[in-house]
Amino acid sequence: MKTTHETQQWGIRSASFWMTLFVATGIIFIGVRFIINPGAGAIGYGIPLISNDDLPFGRIKGIRDIFSGAVLLPLLLLRMRKATAWVFTSAIIVPAADFLIVLSANGPSDISHLMIHGLTVAYMTITSFLLFKS
């Protein structure tokens, strides 16, 4: 059984804490951008919106991105490393799916957007490893 002392040791002195916070706040920022300016958000994602009728889809993505980041913040604040590790690791499916969506929509020539999503997967995988490491 984990003691309170063991739980309290993980926090602001840990690289995995800051790496997780970086992703959480980054995806919240991206979500806010999708809500405020769905067109710019979609271009950054790699699949531009076609018409104003598509704006609600950008905003839907925005609120989901905000949730994806916000769900990690209480876990970080409470220094719940294992819970953070499981939630963060589960979330790797999002940039992995984004990579595949951009690949299927734009093909392999869209290197810049594929790199953004692919490097996010790599960064999150490394962070997940550090979160689980005792």
XYZ file of C-alpha atoms in Angstrom:
134
model
C 0.000 0.000 0.000
C 1.301 3.438 -0.921
C 1.763 5.895 1.871
C 0.880 9.570 1.741
C 4.588 10.330 1.962
C 5.322 8.347 -1.222
C 2.524 10.144 -3.083
C 3.738 13.558 -1.923
C 7.278 13.013 -3.255
C 6.207 13.308 -6.865
C 5.501 16.867 -7.936
C 7.140 20.074 -9.043
C 10.657 18.645 -8.671
C 9.900 15.925 -11.211
C 10.511 16.253 -14.944
C 7.458 14.086 -15.655
C 5.275 16.523 -13.700
C 6.381 19.462 -15.877
C 6.260 17.430 -19.087
C 2.665 16.471 -18.288
C 1.746 20.032 -17.336
C 3.214 21.237 -20.644
C 0.958 18.880 -22.622
C -2.096 19.660 -20.474
C -1.772 23.429 -20.804
C -0.773 23.157 -24.466
C -3.863 21.175 -25.428
C -6.060 23.566 -23.419
C -4.559 26.445 -25.437
C -5.212 24.569 -28.689
C -8.801 23.907 -27.587
C -9.391 27.561 -26.747
C -8.002 28.508 -30.171
C -10.420 26.065 -31.826
C -13.348 27.673 -29.991
C -12.291 31.262 -30.660
C -11.101 30.736 -34.236
C -12.041 27.280 -35.541
C -10.590 28.022 -38.976
C -7.105 28.761 -37.632
C -7.288 25.750 -35.334
C -8.202 23.466 -38.209
C -5.355 24.774 -40.356
C -2.938 24.123 -37.487
C -4.356 20.624 -37.098
C -3.755 19.882 -40.765
C -7.267 19.685 -42.197
C -8.762 23.117 -42.953
C -12.473 23.748 -42.652
C -14.217 23.993 -46.009
C -17.070 26.365 -45.176
C -18.684 28.261 -42.323
C -20.983 25.270 -41.893
C -17.935 23.429 -40.529
C -17.306 25.920 -37.694
C -19.319 23.939 -35.116
C -17.071 20.918 -35.700
C -14.051 23.047 -34.879
C -15.696 24.183 -31.682
C -16.605 20.586 -30.798
C -12.947 19.654 -31.180
C -12.025 22.670 -29.071
C -14.117 21.674 -26.084
C -12.795 18.118 -26.283
C -9.216 19.409 -26.349
C -9.905 21.628 -23.340
C -11.315 18.642 -21.464
C -8.310 16.499 -22.420
C -5.983 19.004 -20.781
C -8.218 19.964 -17.874
C -8.707 16.353 -16.749
C -4.981 16.175 -15.939
C -4.795 19.377 -13.890
C -6.474 18.088 -10.686
C -4.338 14.947 -10.829
C -1.219 17.086 -11.058
C -2.401 19.443 -8.326
C -3.099 16.505 -6.002
C 0.206 14.875 -7.013
C -1.478 11.647 -8.029
C 1.337 10.235 -10.140
C -0.162 6.820 -10.910
C -3.570 8.235 -11.829
C -1.845 10.876 -13.945
C 0.210 8.153 -15.625
C -2.852 6.065 -16.534
C -4.911 8.999 -17.815
C -1.965 10.507 -19.693
C -1.014 7.186 -21.275
C -4.605 6.541 -22.331
C -4.643 9.951 -23.994
C -1.855 8.940 -26.413
C -4.632 7.544 -28.591
C -5.653 11.112 -29.474
C -2.482 12.316 -31.249
C -1.992 8.821 -32.722
C -5.487 8.986 -34.233
C -4.852 12.579 -35.336
C -1.736 11.372 -37.161
C -3.739 8.691 -38.954
C -6.550 11.113 -39.805
C -4.145 13.628 -41.336
C -2.328 10.826 -43.161
C -5.553 9.470 -44.637
C -6.856 12.930 -45.579
C -3.662 14.539 -46.886
C -1.353 11.630 -47.647
C 2.269 11.199 -46.659
C 3.397 14.433 -48.321
C 1.971 16.570 -45.466
C 5.143 16.095 -43.462
C 4.759 19.181 -41.242
C 1.376 18.176 -39.814
C 2.318 14.505 -39.599
C 5.451 15.509 -37.661
C 3.412 17.596 -35.210
C 1.124 14.679 -34.394
C 3.872 12.050 -34.570
C 6.251 13.968 -32.320
C 3.399 14.495 -29.876
C 2.944 10.718 -29.725
C 6.683 10.280 -29.110
C 6.799 13.012 -26.436
C 3.765 11.582 -24.663
C 5.193 8.057 -24.801
C 8.429 9.222 -23.173
C 6.473 11.191 -20.575
C 4.289 8.157 -19.850
C 7.371 6.011 -19.329
C 8.714 8.577 -16.848
C 5.366 8.794 -15.055
C 5.253 5.022 -14.522
C 8.906 4.776 -13.569
C 9.218 4.405 -9.822
